[in-house]
CSV table of C-alpha atoms in Angstrom, one decimal:
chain,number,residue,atom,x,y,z
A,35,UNK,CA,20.3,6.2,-18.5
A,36,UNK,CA,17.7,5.0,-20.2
A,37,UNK,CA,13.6,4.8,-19.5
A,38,UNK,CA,13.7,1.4,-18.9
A,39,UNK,CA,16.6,1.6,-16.5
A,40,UNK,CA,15.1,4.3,-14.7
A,41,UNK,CA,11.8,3.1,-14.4
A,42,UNK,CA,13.5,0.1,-12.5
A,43,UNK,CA,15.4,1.8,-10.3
A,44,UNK,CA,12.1,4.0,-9.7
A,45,UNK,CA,10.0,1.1,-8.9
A,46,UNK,CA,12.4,-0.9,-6.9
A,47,UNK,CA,13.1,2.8,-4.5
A,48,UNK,CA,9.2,2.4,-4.4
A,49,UNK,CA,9.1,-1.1,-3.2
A,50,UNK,CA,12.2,-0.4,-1.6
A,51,UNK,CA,11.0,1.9,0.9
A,52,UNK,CA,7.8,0.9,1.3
A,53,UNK,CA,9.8,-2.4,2.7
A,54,UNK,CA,11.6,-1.1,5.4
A,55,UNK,CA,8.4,0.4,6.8
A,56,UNK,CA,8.0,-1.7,9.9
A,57,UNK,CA,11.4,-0.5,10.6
A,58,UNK,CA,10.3,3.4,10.9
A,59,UNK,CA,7.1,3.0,11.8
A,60,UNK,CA,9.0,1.1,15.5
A,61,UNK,CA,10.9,4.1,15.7
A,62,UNK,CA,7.6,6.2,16.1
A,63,UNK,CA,6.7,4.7,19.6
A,64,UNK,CA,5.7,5.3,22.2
A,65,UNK,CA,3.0,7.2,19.9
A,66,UNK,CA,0.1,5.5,19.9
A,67,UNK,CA,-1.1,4.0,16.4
A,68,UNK,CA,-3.8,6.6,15.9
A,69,UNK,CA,-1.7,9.2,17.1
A,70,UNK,CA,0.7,8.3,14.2
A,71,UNK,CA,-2.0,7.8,11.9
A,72,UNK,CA,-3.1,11.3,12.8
A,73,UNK,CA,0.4,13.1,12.0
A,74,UNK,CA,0.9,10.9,9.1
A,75,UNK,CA,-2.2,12.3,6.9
A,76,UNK,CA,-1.4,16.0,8.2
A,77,UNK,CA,2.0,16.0,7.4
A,78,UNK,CA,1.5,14.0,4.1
A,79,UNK,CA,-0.9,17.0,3.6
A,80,UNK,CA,1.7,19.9,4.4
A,81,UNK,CA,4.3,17.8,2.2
A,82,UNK,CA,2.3,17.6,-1.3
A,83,UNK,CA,0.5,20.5,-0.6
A,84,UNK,CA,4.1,22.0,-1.1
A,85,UNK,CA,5.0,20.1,-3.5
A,86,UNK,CA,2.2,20.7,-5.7
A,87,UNK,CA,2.6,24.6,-4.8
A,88,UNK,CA,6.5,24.1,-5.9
A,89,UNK,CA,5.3,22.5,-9.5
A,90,UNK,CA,2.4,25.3,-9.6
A,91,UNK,CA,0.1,22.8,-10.0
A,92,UNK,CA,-3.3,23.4,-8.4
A,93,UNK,CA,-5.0,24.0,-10.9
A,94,UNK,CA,-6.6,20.2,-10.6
A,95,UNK,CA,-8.8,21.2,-8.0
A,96,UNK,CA,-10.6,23.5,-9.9
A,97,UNK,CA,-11.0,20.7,-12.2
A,98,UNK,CA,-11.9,18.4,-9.4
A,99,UNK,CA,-14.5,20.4,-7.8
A,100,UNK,CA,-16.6,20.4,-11.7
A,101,UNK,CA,-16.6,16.5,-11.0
A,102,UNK,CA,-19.0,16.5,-8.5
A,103,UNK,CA,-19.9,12.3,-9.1
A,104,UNK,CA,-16.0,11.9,-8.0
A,105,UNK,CA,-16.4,13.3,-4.4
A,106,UNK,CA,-17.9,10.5,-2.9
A,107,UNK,CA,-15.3,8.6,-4.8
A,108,UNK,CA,-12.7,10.7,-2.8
A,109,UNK,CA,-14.4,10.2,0.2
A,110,UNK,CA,-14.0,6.3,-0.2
A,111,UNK,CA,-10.4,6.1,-0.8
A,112,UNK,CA,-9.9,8.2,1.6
A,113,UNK,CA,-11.9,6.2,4.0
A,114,UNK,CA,-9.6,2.8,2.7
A,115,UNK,CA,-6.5,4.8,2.8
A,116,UNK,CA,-7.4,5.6,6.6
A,117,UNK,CA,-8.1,2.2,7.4
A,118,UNK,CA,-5.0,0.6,5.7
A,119,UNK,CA,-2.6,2.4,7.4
A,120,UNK,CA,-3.9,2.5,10.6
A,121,UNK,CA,-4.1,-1.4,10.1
A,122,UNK,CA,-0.7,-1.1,9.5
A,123,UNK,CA,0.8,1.0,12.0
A,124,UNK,CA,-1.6,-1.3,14.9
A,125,UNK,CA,0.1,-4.4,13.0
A,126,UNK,CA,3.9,-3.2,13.1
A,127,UNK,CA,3.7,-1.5,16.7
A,128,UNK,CA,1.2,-4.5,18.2
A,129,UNK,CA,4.5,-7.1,17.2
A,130,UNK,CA,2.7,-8.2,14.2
A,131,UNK,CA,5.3,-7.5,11.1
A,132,UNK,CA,4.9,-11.0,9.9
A,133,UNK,CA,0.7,-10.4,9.6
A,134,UNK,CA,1.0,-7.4,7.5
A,135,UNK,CA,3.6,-9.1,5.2
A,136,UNK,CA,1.0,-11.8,4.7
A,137,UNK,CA,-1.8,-9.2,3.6
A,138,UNK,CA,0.2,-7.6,1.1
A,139,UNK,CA,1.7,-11.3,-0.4
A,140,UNK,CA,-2.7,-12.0,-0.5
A,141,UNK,CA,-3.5,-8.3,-1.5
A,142,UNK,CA,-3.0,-9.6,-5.8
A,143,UNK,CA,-5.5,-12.3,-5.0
A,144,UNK,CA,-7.9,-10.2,-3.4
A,145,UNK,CA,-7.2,-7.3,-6.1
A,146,UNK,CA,-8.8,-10.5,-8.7
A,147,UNK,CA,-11.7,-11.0,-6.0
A,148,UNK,CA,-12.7,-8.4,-6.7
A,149,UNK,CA,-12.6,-7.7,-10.4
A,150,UNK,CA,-15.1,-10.9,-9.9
A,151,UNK,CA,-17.3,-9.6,-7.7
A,152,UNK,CA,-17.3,-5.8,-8.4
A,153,UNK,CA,-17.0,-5.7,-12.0
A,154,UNK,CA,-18.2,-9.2,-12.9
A,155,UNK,CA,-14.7,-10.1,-14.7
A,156,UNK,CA,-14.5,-13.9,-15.9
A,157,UNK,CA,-11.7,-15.3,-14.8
A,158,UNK,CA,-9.6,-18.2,-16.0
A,159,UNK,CA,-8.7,-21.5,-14.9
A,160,UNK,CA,-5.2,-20.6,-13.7
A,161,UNK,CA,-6.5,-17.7,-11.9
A,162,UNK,CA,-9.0,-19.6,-10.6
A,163,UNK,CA,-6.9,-22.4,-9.0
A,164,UNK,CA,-4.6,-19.5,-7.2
A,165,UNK,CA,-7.6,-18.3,-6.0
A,166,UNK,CA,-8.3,-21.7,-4.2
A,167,UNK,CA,-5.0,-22.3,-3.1
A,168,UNK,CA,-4.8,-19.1,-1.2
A,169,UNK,CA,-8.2,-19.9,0.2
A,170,UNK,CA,-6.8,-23.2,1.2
A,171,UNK,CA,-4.1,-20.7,2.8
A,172,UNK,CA,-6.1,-18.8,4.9
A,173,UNK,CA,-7.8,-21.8,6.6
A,174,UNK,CA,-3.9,-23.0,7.1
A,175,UNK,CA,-3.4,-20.1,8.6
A,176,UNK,CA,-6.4,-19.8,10.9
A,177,UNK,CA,-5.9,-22.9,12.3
A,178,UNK,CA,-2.1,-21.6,13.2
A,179,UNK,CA,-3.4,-18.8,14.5
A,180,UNK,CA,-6.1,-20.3,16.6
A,181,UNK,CA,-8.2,-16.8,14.7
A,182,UNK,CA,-8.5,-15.8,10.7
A,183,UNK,CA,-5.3,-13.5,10.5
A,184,UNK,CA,-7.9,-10.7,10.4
A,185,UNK,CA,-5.0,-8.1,10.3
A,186,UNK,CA,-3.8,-9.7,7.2
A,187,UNK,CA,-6.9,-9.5,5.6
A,188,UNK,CA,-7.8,-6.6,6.6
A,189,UNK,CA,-4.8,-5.1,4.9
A,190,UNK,CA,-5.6,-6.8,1.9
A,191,UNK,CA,-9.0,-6.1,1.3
A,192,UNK,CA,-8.9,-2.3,2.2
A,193,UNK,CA,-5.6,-2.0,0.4
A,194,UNK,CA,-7.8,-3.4,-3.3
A,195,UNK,CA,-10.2,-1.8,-2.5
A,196,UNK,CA,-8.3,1.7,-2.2
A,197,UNK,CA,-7.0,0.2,-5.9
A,198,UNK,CA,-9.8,-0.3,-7.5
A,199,UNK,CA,-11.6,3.4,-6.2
A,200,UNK,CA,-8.4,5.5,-7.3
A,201,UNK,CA,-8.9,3.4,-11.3
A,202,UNK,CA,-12.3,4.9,-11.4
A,203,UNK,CA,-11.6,8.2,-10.5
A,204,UNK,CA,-8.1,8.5,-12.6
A,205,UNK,CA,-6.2,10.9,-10.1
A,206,UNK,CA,-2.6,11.4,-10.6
A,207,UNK,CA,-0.5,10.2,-7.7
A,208,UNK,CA,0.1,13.7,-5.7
A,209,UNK,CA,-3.3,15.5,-6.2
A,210,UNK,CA,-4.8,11.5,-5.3
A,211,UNK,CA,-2.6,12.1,-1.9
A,212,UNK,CA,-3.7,15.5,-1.2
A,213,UNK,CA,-7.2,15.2,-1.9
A,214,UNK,CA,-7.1,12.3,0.3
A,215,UNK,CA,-5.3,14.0,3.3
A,216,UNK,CA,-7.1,17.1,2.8
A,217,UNK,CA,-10.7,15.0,3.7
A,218,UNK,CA,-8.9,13.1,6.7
A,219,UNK,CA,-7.3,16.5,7.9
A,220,UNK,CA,-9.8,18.1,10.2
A,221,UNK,CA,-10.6,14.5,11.6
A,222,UNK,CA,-6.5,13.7,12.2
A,223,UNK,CA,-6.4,17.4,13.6
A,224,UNK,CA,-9.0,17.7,15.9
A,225,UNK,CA,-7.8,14.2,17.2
A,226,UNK,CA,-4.6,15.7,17.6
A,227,UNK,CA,-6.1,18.5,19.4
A,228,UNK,CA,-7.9,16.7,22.1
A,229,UNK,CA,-5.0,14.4,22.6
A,230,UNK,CA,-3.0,17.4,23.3
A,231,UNK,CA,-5.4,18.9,25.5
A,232,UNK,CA,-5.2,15.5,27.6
A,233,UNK,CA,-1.7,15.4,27.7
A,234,UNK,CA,-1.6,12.4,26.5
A,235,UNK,CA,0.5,13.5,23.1
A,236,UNK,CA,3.9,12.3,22.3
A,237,UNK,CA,4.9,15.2,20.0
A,238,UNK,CA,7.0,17.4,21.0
A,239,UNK,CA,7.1,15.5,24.5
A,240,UNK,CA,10.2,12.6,24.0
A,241,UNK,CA,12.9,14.0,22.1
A,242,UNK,CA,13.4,15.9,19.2
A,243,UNK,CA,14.3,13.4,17.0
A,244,UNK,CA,10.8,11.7,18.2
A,245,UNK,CA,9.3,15.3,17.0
A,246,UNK,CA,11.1,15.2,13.6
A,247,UNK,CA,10.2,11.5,12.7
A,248,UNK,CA,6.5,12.5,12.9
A,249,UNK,CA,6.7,15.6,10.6
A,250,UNK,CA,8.7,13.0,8.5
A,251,UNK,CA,5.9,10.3,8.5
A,252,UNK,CA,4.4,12.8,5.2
A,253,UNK,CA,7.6,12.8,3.1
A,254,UNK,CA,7.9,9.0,3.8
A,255,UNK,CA,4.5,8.7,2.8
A,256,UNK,CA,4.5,10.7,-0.5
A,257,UNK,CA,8.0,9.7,-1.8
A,258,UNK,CA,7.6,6.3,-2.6
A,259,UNK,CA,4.4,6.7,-4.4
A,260,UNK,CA,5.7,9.4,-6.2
A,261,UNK,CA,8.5,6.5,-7.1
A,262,UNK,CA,5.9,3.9,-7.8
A,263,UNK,CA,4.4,6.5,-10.5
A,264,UNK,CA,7.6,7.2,-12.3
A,265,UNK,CA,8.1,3.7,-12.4
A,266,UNK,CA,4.6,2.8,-13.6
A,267,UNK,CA,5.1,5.6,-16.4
A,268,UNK,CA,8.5,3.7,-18.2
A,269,UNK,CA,7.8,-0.2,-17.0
A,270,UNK,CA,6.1,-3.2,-18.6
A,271,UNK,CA,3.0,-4.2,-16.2
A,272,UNK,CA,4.4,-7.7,-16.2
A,273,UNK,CA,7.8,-5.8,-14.6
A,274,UNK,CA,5.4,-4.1,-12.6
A,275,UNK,CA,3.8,-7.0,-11.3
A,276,UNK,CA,7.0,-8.8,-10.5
A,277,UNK,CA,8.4,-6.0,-8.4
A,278,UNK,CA,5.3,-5.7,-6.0
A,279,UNK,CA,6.5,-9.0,-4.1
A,280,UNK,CA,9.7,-7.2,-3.3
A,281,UNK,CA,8.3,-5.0,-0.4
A,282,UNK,CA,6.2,-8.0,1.4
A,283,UNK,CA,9.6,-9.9,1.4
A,284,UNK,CA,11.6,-7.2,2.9
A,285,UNK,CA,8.9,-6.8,5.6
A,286,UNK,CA,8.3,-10.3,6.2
A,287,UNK,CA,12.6,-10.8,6.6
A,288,UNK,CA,11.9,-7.7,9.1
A,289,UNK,CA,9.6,-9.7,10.9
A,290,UNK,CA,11.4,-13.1,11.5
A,291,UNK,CA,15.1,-11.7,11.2
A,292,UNK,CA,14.7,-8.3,12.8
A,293,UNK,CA,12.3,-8.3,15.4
A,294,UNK,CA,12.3,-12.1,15.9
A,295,UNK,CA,8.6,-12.9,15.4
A,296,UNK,CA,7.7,-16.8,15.8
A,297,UNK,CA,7.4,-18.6,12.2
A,298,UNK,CA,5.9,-21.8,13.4
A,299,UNK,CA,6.3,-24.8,10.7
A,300,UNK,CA,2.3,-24.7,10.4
A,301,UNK,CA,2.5,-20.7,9.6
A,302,UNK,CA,5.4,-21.2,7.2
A,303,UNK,CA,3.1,-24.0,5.8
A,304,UNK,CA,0.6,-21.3,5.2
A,305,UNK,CA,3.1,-18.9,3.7
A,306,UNK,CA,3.8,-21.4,1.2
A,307,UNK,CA,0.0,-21.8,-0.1
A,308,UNK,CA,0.4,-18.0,-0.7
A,309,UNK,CA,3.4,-18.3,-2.5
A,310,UNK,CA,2.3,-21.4,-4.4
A,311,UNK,CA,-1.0,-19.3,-4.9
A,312,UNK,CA,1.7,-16.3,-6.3
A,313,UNK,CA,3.4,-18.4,-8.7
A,314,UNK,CA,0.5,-19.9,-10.5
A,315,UNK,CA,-1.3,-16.5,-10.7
A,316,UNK,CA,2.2,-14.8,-12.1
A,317,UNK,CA,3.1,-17.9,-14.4
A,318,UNK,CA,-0.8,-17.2,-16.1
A,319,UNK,CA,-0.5,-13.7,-16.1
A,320,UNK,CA,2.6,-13.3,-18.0
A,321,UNK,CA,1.8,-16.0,-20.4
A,322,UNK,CA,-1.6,-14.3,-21.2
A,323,UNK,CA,0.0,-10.8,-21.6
A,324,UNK,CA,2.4,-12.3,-24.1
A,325,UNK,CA,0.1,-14.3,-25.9
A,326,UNK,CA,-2.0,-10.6,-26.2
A,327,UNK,CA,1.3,-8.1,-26.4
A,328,UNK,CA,4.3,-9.4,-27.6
A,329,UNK,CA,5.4,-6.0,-26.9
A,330,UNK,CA,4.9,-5.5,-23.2
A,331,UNK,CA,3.0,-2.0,-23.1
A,332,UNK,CA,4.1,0.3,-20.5
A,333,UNK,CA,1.6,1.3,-17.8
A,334,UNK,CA,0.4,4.9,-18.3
A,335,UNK,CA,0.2,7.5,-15.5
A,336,UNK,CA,-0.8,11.1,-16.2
A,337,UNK,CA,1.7,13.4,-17.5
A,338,UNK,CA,1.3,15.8,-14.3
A,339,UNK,CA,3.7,13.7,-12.0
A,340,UNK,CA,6.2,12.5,-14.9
């Protein structure tokens, strides 16, 4: 098989997965949201922590604790991390698939928001205009609503933010993840802890298969990034790009299909500015990465997780 071929099939078990989310993360109630949140970043911890041990790398945090300007760097993905999924967990166990489809079909715009804002990027007209239109969406959508779709935005914005932190600091994937876990740990356990000590803890309390889909919440976590970096490694960005709509699809079909969430002509309506937005923004970035590489490059990712 070749690179190519494999990088696809990476990328789309990435997007894939990270799809039929909403569909696992039901499965983990009657949990409470930060209860899950709490045995996700453990578990994700005890899974790349073996995995790392398996590959006999730890040699990074040696490396890591040199940089001492990328702590607090650490610290603020982490931080963003935290907040995105428990935002997500809240949205999919509070009967709000639909929402956090929405913040991850606006998490591209916001990604260029920011380049503006942070790092003073200029941006073009098309980009520009996609901008505005998915403005013009979120006022669509508040009005639907009767509220901003805060959840939505929420996702979005802590979700680019995470983004652009982890392109400063230049972690590989699994070291990223475990640094990460390894900050929110003690937090996430002592939470556990306490919850325990209320009886008011689910695990180990409903069934075993209840039990098992908690310690599972850290390989479901780690495997599809780890996908989403052997795909990065062999794929065009502009096939990278494409694929990232994939997984707010699935989970938006979820939503309306699945679990029978209300689409209301004026929220479709809204939906529709976002995917208007989508297209221009897509149609502008392809054209100017051919105009600059006839050759698609292929998005680099550190040899440690090839």
């Amino acid at each position: 098989m070749t690179p190519l071929r494999l990088g696809y099939l990476f990328g789309l078990g990435a997007y894939l997965l990270w799809g039929f989310f909403p569909l696992y993360f039901k499965l983990l109630r009657p949990a409470s949201p930060p209860e899950i949140l709490a045995h996700r970043i453990v578990w994700s911890l005890a899974f790349v922590a073996l995995l790392l041990a398996a590959l006999r790398n730890v040699g990074f945090l040696r490396a890591l604790a040199r940089r001492r300007s990328a702590l607090a760097g650490i610290g603020a993905a982490a931080t963003l991390i935290a907040v995105n999924w428990g935002t997500y967990i809240y949205g999919v166990n509070s009967d709000r698939v639909v929402e956090t489809a929405l913040g991850y079909f606006v998490n591209p715009l916001v990604v260029v928001l920011l380049g503006v804002v942070v790092l003073r990027e200029r941006l073009r007209p098309a980009q520009w205009a996609a901008l505005a239109v998915g403005g013009l969406a979120v006022v669509v959508l508040t009005v639907d609503y009767g509220r901003p779709p805060w959840l939505a935005l929420t996702l979005a914005v802590s979700f680019g933010g995470y983004g652009l932190v982890k392109k400063r600091l230049g972690l590989p994937a699994a070291e990223g993840l475990f640094v990460e876990s390894a900050v929110l740990a003690l937090p996430a356990l002592a939470y556990l802890g306490w919850l325990s000590a209320a009886g008011d803890a689910t695990f180990g309390r409903v069934s075993a298969g209840h039990t098992a889909l908690l310690v599972l919440a850290g390989a479901a976590t780690a495997i599809p990034l780890l996908l989403f970096a052997g795909a990065a490694n062999r794929l065009p960005l502009t096939a990278l790009g494409m694929l990232q709509y994939v997984a707010p699809i699935i989970q938006l079909g979820c939503g309306v299909l699945i679990f029978h969430e209300p689409m209301p002509p004026a929220r479709l309506a809204g939906f529709a500015l976002v995917w208007l937005a989508l297209i221009v923004f897509t149609v502008d970035a392809l054209r100017h990465t051919r105009r600059r590489h006839p050759h698609p490059p292929v998005a680099a990712v550190p040899a440690a997780i090839r």
